[in-house]
mmCIF file of C-alpha atoms in Angstrom:
data_model
loop_
_atom_site.group_PDB
_atom_site.id
_atom_site.type_symbol
_atom_site.label_atom_id
_atom_site.label_comp_id
_atom_site.label_asym_id
_atom_site.label_seq_id
_atom_site.Cartn_x
_atom_site.Cartn_y
_atom_site.Cartn_z
ATOM 1 C CA GLY A 730 0.287 0.042 0.091
ATOM 2 C CA VAL A 731 1.434 3.993 -0.172
ATOM 3 C CA ARG A 732 -0.146 6.050 1.344
ATOM 4 C CA TYR A 733 -0.032 10.148 2.026
ATOM 5 C CA ARG A 734 -1.060 12.110 5.324
ATOM 6 C CA THR A 735 -0.646 16.470 6.221
ATOM 7 C CA ASP A 736 0.756 14.695 8.992
ATOM 8 C CA GLU A 737 3.549 12.305 8.043
ATOM 9 C CA GLY A 738 4.220 12.640 4.065
ATOM 10 C CA PRO A 739 4.619 9.960 2.065
ATOM 11 C CA GLY A 740 4.324 6.660 3.879
ATOM 12 C CA ALA A 741 4.315 2.506 2.282
ATOM 13 C CA SER A 742 3.466 -0.319 3.757
ATOM 14 C CA VAL A 743 3.898 -4.175 3.178
ATOM 15 C CA SER A 744 2.895 -7.394 4.827
ATOM 16 C CA TRP A 745 2.443 -11.278 4.573
ATOM 17 C CA GLU A 746 0.519 -13.562 6.263
ATOM 18 C CA HIS A 747 0.437 -17.196 6.489
ATOM 19 C CA ARG A 748 -3.289 -17.800 7.770
ATOM 20 C CA ASN A 749 -2.841 -21.699 8.631
ATOM 21 C CA LEU A 750 0.949 -22.029 8.702
ATOM 22 C CA VAL A 751 1.010 -25.753 9.822
ATOM 23 C CA GLY A 752 -2.496 -27.230 9.699
ATOM 24 C CA ALA A 753 -4.244 -25.720 12.967
ATOM 25 C CA GLY A 754 -4.925 -22.198 12.417
ATOM 26 C CA GLU A 755 -1.905 -20.626 13.227
ATOM 27 C CA GLN A 756 -1.227 -17.279 12.653
ATOM 28 C CA LEU A 757 2.016 -15.564 11.388
ATOM 29 C CA VAL A 758 1.610 -11.727 9.631
ATOM 30 C CA VAL A 759 5.307 -10.259 8.990
ATOM 31 C CA ALA A 760 4.586 -6.383 8.386
ATOM 32 C CA ALA A 761 6.621 -3.308 7.208
ATOM 33 C CA ASP A 762 5.755 0.534 7.201
ATOM 34 C CA ALA A 763 7.872 3.587 6.367
ATOM 35 C CA SER A 764 6.485 7.122 6.357
ATOM 36 C CA GLY A 765 7.745 10.664 6.740
ATOM 37 C CA ILE A 766 8.412 10.073 10.647
ATOM 38 C CA GLY A 767 9.859 6.374 10.534
ATOM 39 C CA TYR A 768 9.760 3.054 9.616
ATOM 40 C CA SER A 769 8.811 -0.132 11.420
ATOM 41 C CA LEU A 770 9.545 -4.390 11.291
ATOM 42 C CA ASN A 771 6.125 -6.202 12.815
ATOM 43 C CA VAL A 772 6.414 -10.133 13.466
ATOM 44 C CA ASP A 773 2.726 -10.909 14.723
ATOM 45 C CA GLY A 774 1.481 -14.693 15.883
ATOM 46 C CA ARG A 775 -0.854 -16.466 16.984
ATOM 47 C CA GLU A 776 -1.475 -20.468 18.236
ATOM 48 C CA PRO A 777 -5.354 -21.130 18.932
ATOM 49 C CA ASP A 778 -6.818 -23.270 21.074
ATOM 50 C CA PHE A 779 -3.588 -22.942 23.160
ATOM 51 C CA LEU A 780 -3.523 -25.667 25.563
ATOM 52 C CA THR A 781 -7.460 -25.739 25.874
ATOM 53 C CA ARG A 782 -10.005 -24.756 23.558
ATOM 54 C CA ASP A 783 -11.420 -21.126 23.669
ATOM 55 C CA GLN A 784 -7.700 -19.285 24.445
ATOM 56 C CA ALA A 785 -4.939 -18.374 21.895
ATOM 57 C CA LEU A 786 -0.449 -18.196 22.479
ATOM 58 C CA LEU A 787 0.514 -14.588 21.074
ATOM 59 C CA LEU A 788 3.850 -13.387 20.133
ATOM 60 C CA ASN A 789 4.756 -9.748 18.649
ATOM 61 C CA GLY A 790 8.743 -8.818 18.003
ATOM 62 C CA GLU A 791 9.153 -5.614 16.269
ATOM 63 C CA VAL A 792 12.379 -3.474 15.706
ATOM 64 C CA LEU A 793 10.651 0.607 15.883
ATOM 65 C CA TYR A 794 12.085 4.356 14.566
ATOM 66 C CA GLU A 795 10.145 6.963 14.653
ATOM 67 C CA ASP A 796 11.641 10.949 13.967
ATOM 68 C CA THR A 797 8.343 13.017 15.339
ATOM 69 C CA ASP A 798 7.761 16.696 17.253
ATOM 70 C CA ALA A 799 7.656 15.091 20.944
ATOM 71 C CA TYR A 800 10.885 13.132 20.283
ATOM 72 C CA GLU A 801 12.731 11.015 18.339
ATOM 73 C CA ARG A 802 12.955 6.271 19.332
ATOM 74 C CA GLU A 803 15.070 3.379 18.320
ATOM 75 C CA SER A 804 13.542 0.571 19.704
ATOM 76 C CA ILE A 805 13.754 -3.102 20.042
ATOM 77 C CA GLY A 806 11.060 -5.857 21.122
ATOM 78 C CA VAL A 807 9.160 -8.861 22.268
ATOM 79 C CA SER A 808 6.360 -9.979 23.879
ATOM 80 C CA ALA A 809 3.713 -13.038 24.939
ATOM 81 C CA ALA A 810 0.387 -13.036 26.489
ATOM 82 C CA ILE A 811 -2.468 -15.695 26.865
ATOM 83 C CA GLU A 812 -5.704 -14.595 25.661
ATOM 84 C CA ARG A 813 -8.638 -16.174 26.937
ATOM 85 C CA ILE A 814 -13.127 -15.993 25.040
ATOM 86 C CA LEU A 815 -14.332 -15.891 29.424
ATOM 87 C CA ALA A 816 -17.380 -15.161 28.074
ATOM 88 C CA PRO A 817 -19.660 -14.618 24.954
ATOM 89 C CA GLY A 818 -18.877 -11.118 24.081
ATOM 90 C CA PHE A 819 -15.094 -10.771 26.547
ATOM 91 C CA THR A 820 -12.078 -11.183 26.072
ATOM 92 C CA GLY A 821 -8.532 -11.759 28.753
ATOM 93 C CA ARG A 822 -5.263 -11.234 28.009
ATOM 94 C CA VAL A 823 -1.927 -10.984 30.051
ATOM 95 C CA GLY A 824 0.820 -11.129 29.104
ATOM 96 C CA VAL A 825 4.826 -10.229 29.415
ATOM 97 C CA GLY A 826 7.543 -7.710 27.533
ATOM 98 C CA PHE A 827 10.401 -6.496 27.060
ATOM 99 C CA ARG A 828 11.511 -3.162 25.199
ATOM 100 C CA ALA A 829 15.154 -1.515 24.738
ATOM 101 C CA THR A 830 14.340 1.654 23.350
ATOM 102 C CA ASP A 831 17.392 4.876 22.659
ATOM 103 C CA VAL A 832 14.421 7.543 23.722
ATOM 104 C CA THR A 833 15.154 11.603 22.791
ATOM 105 C CA GLN A 834 14.058 14.519 24.173
ATOM 106 C CA ASP A 835 14.358 18.052 23.690
ATOM 107 C CA GLY A 836 17.679 16.685 22.784
ATOM 108 C CA ASP A 837 18.325 14.634 25.810
ATOM 109 C CA ARG A 838 19.078 10.428 24.880
ATOM 110 C CA GLU A 839 18.086 8.328 27.004
ATOM 111 C CA THR A 840 17.931 4.743 27.160
ATOM 112 C CA PHE A 841 15.675 2.611 28.899
ATOM 113 C CA GLY A 842 14.870 -1.399 28.893
ATOM 114 C CA LEU A 843 11.086 -1.838 29.945
ATOM 115 C CA LEU A 844 10.020 -5.176 31.021
ATOM 116 C CA THR A 845 6.069 -4.890 31.244
ATOM 117 C CA PHE A 846 3.324 -7.141 32.208
ATOM 118 C CA PRO A 847 -0.170 -6.033 30.831
ATOM 119 C CA ALA A 848 -2.915 -6.943 31.420
ATOM 120 C CA GLY A 849 -6.631 -6.287 29.665
ATOM 121 C CA LEU A 850 -10.363 -6.939 29.271
ATOM 122 C CA THR A 851 -12.787 -6.167 26.234
ATOM 123 C CA TYR A 852 -15.875 -6.658 25.568
ATOM 124 C CA ASP A 853 -17.952 -6.336 22.117
ATOM 125 C CA THR A 854 -21.252 -6.482 21.481
ATOM 126 C CA SER A 855 -21.301 -4.476 17.863
ATOM 127 C CA ASN A 856 -22.908 -5.624 14.612
ATOM 128 C CA ASP A 857 -20.326 -5.555 12.356
ATOM 129 C CA PRO A 858 -16.299 -6.099 12.847
ATOM 130 C CA LEU A 859 -15.633 -2.573 9.570
ATOM 131 C CA ASN A 860 -18.312 -0.983 9.628
ATOM 132 C CA PRO A 861 -21.005 -1.203 12.981
ATOM 133 C CA SER A 862 -24.151 -0.191 13.089
ATOM 134 C CA ALA A 863 -25.760 -0.826 16.543
ATOM 135 C CA GLY A 864 -23.863 -1.857 20.355
ATOM 136 C CA GLY A 865 -21.109 -0.844 21.773
ATOM 137 C CA ARG A 866 -17.222 -1.249 22.202
ATOM 138 C CA LEU A 867 -15.054 -1.440 26.066
ATOM 139 C CA ALA A 868 -10.992 -1.675 25.946
ATOM 140 C CA PHE A 869 -9.992 -2.368 29.020
ATOM 141 C CA VAL A 870 -5.387 -2.739 29.230
ATOM 142 C CA ASN A 871 -3.299 -1.723 32.674
ATOM 143 C CA THR A 872 0.091 -1.942 32.386
ATOM 144 C CA PRO A 873 2.278 -1.869 34.583
ATOM 145 C CA ALA A 874 6.925 -1.482 33.698
ATOM 146 C CA PHE A 875 10.213 -1.700 35.330
ATOM 147 C CA ASP A 876 12.988 -0.228 33.487
ATOM 148 C CA THR A 877 15.864 -3.113 33.607
ATOM 149 C CA PHE A 878 18.653 -0.846 32.751
ATOM 150 C CA GLY A 879 19.624 1.078 35.947
ATOM 151 C CA SER A 880 17.180 4.048 36.283
ATOM 152 C CA GLY A 881 15.058 2.530 38.636
ATOM 153 C CA VAL A 882 11.991 3.847 37.240
ATOM 154 C CA LYS A 883 8.904 2.158 37.179
ATOM 155 C CA PHE A 884 5.479 3.074 36.931
ATOM 156 C CA ASN A 885 1.416 2.026 36.262
ATOM 157 C CA LYS A 886 0.154 2.610 32.620
ATOM 158 C CA THR A 887 -3.742 1.936 32.596
ATOM 159 C CA GLU A 888 -6.110 3.131 29.375
ATOM 160 C CA PHE A 889 -9.961 2.787 28.929
ATOM 161 C CA SER A 890 -11.729 3.410 26.160
ATOM 162 C CA TYR A 891 -15.765 2.758 25.018
ATOM 163 C CA SER A 892 -17.630 3.000 21.525
ATOM 164 C CA ARG A 893 -20.774 3.203 20.875
ATOM 165 C CA TYR A 894 -22.785 2.823 17.918
ATOM 166 C CA LEU A 895 -26.555 3.829 17.100
ATOM 167 C CA ARG A 896 -28.391 3.310 13.721
ATOM 168 C CA VAL A 897 -30.537 6.922 14.086
ATOM 169 C CA LEU A 898 -32.105 6.658 9.660
ATOM 170 C CA ASP A 899 -32.578 4.173 7.843
ATOM 171 C CA ASP A 900 -32.960 6.573 5.150
ATOM 172 C CA PRO A 901 -30.879 7.196 4.812
ATOM 173 C CA ASP A 902 -28.305 5.309 6.224
ATOM 174 C CA MET A 903 -27.857 7.504 8.872
ATOM 175 C CA ILE A 904 -25.127 6.278 12.069
ATOM 176 C CA LEU A 905 -24.451 8.203 15.321
ATOM 177 C CA ALA A 906 -20.851 7.077 16.889
ATOM 178 C CA GLY A 907 -19.248 8.165 19.731
ATOM 179 C CA ARG A 908 -16.090 7.124 21.880
ATOM 180 C CA LEU A 909 -14.983 8.212 25.143
ATOM 181 C CA GLY A 910 -10.914 7.712 25.750
ATOM 182 C CA LEU A 911 -9.366 8.136 29.249
ATOM 183 C CA GLY A 912 -6.128 7.545 30.610
ATOM 184 C CA SER A 913 -3.801 7.459 34.142
ATOM 185 C CA LEU A 914 0.245 6.950 34.293
ATOM 186 C CA PHE A 915 0.835 7.219 37.693
ATOM 187 C CA GLY A 916 4.095 5.924 40.122
ATOM 188 C CA ALA A 917 6.595 8.113 38.772
ATOM 189 C CA GLU A 918 6.518 11.776 37.583
ATOM 190 C CA ARG A 919 6.143 13.722 34.254
ATOM 191 C CA ASP A 920 9.585 13.472 32.903
ATOM 192 C CA ASP A 921 11.228 10.153 34.757
ATOM 193 C CA VAL A 922 8.569 9.158 32.769
ATOM 194 C CA PRO A 923 9.882 7.742 28.972
ATOM 195 C CA ALA A 924 8.410 10.097 26.528
ATOM 196 C CA ASP A 925 7.680 8.119 24.088
ATOM 197 C CA GLU A 926 5.146 5.760 26.868
ATOM 198 C CA ARG A 927 3.467 9.195 27.821
ATOM 199 C CA PHE A 928 0.321 10.302 26.020
ATOM 200 C CA TYR A 929 -0.195 11.723 23.812
ATOM 201 C CA ALA A 930 -3.674 13.427 21.895
ATOM 202 C CA GLY A 931 -4.557 15.270 18.686
ATOM 203 C CA GLY A 932 -4.327 14.472 15.268
ATOM 204 C CA GLY A 933 -6.626 10.946 13.486
ATOM 205 C CA GLY A 934 -7.882 8.543 15.375
ATOM 206 C CA SER A 935 -7.807 11.334 18.720
ATOM 207 C CA VAL A 936 -8.959 14.818 18.021
ATOM 208 C CA ARG A 937 -9.657 15.945 14.344
ATOM 209 C CA GLY A 938 -8.383 19.419 13.310
ATOM 210 C CA TYR A 939 -4.513 19.694 15.997
ATOM 211 C CA GLY A 940 -1.329 18.569 14.555
ATOM 212 C CA PHE A 941 -0.234 14.646 15.321
ATOM 213 C CA GLN A 942 0.544 14.923 18.990
ATOM 214 C CA LEU A 943 -0.173 18.367 19.601
ATOM 215 C CA ALA A 944 -3.540 18.459 22.202
ATOM 216 C CA THR A 945 -1.129 18.767 25.165
ATOM 217 C CA ASP A 946 1.677 20.307 26.558
ATOM 218 C CA LEU A 947 3.923 22.238 24.554
ATOM 219 C CA ASP A 948 7.704 23.366 25.229
ATOM 220 C CA GLU A 949 9.655 26.655 24.440
ATOM 221 C CA ASP A 950 9.873 25.358 20.383
ATOM 222 C CA ASN A 951 5.731 24.373 20.563
ATOM 223 C CA ASP A 952 6.809 20.325 20.581
ATOM 224 C CA PRO A 953 4.767 17.875 22.223
ATOM 225 C CA ILE A 954 5.986 17.218 26.205
ATOM 226 C CA GLY A 955 3.793 14.341 26.745
ATOM 227 C CA GLY A 956 0.826 14.325 30.352
ATOM 228 C CA ARG A 957 0.679 12.160 32.213
ATOM 229 C CA SER A 958 -3.129 11.641 31.784
ATOM 230 C CA LEU A 959 -5.949 11.011 28.788
ATOM 231 C CA PHE A 960 -9.256 12.196 27.380
ATOM 232 C CA GLU A 961 -10.481 12.164 24.643
ATOM 233 C CA LEU A 962 -14.524 12.334 23.807
ATOM 234 C CA ALA A 963 -15.439 12.164 20.170
ATOM 235 C CA LEU A 964 -19.325 12.130 18.218
ATOM 236 C CA GLU A 965 -19.562 11.697 14.466
ATOM 237 C CA LEU A 966 -22.632 10.821 12.307
ATOM 238 C CA ARG A 967 -22.507 8.748 9.312
ATOM 239 C CA GLY A 968 -24.639 8.864 6.607
ATOM 240 C CA ARG A 969 -24.633 6.790 3.952
ATOM 241 C CA PHE A 970 -26.107 7.967 0.420
ATOM 242 C CA THR A 971 -25.472 5.410 -2.247
ATOM 243 C CA GLU A 972 -23.519 2.380 -2.246
ATOM 244 C CA SER A 973 -20.471 3.654 -1.996
ATOM 245 C CA LEU A 974 -20.284 6.929 -1.840
ATOM 246 C CA GLY A 975 -20.832 8.763 2.024
ATOM 247 C CA GLY A 976 -19.152 11.493 4.310
ATOM 248 C CA VAL A 977 -19.103 12.163 8.536
ATOM 249 C CA LEU A 978 -20.029 15.305 10.221
ATOM 250 C CA PHE A 979 -17.987 15.187 13.493
ATOM 251 C CA VAL A 980 -16.988 16.823 16.219
ATOM 252 C CA ASP A 981 -13.904 16.109 18.867
ATOM 253 C CA SER A 982 -12.858 16.994 22.283
ATOM 254 C CA GLY A 983 -9.434 15.507 24.025
ATOM 255 C CA TYR A 984 -5.884 16.787 26.010
ATOM 256 C CA ALA A 985 -2.693 15.129 27.277
#
């Protein structure tokens, strides 16, 4: 794929996926992406029915370089998680991850080796994975993190989001959609938390109309600093006028 976005410039991506790697539904995805703000290489593996039914083993490896107005970072990381269907619509996940990162902000370069233990829960009652018109989606993730490279930094990162969908008209097709996003970091001062782990708001998928990561505290050069808390709220009216033509009216609010 190729793209152009006003906040990151030109970009390109390529991926390869195998959905039945050794004959029992195992999935392997290798994906590379590059743009005006960096590049990444991801390898994801999924083994279904791991040890028991309705439980999957998830494996990930990532190499990443990113250069934004907020920070510059180079990182390499690996993670493993167990995902289990708990009840209809409910999915739980627990895992462990490690990521080595060089991150630079305002000329200060720091190196971290973050050991993380994420745990999360999702609840999905939406009626369509790509274009829902009813139901909702809830996601909660809590991640304790510890630096193993000697800084002594430790913190806890909590993220919550909820989306809701409601059909308001059948002809023309009109869907009302809303999204709430919340985040909190505690256990360390803002400047002690790695810059790439702080919360940022602004840009596509966040507070549209603001530049990428710019809906947050800025330094004297108007570069984003990031924060220890996040609030995002979006409301939009989605209309489809033909099978292939539609439009969206939206209002967003938020800050990190």
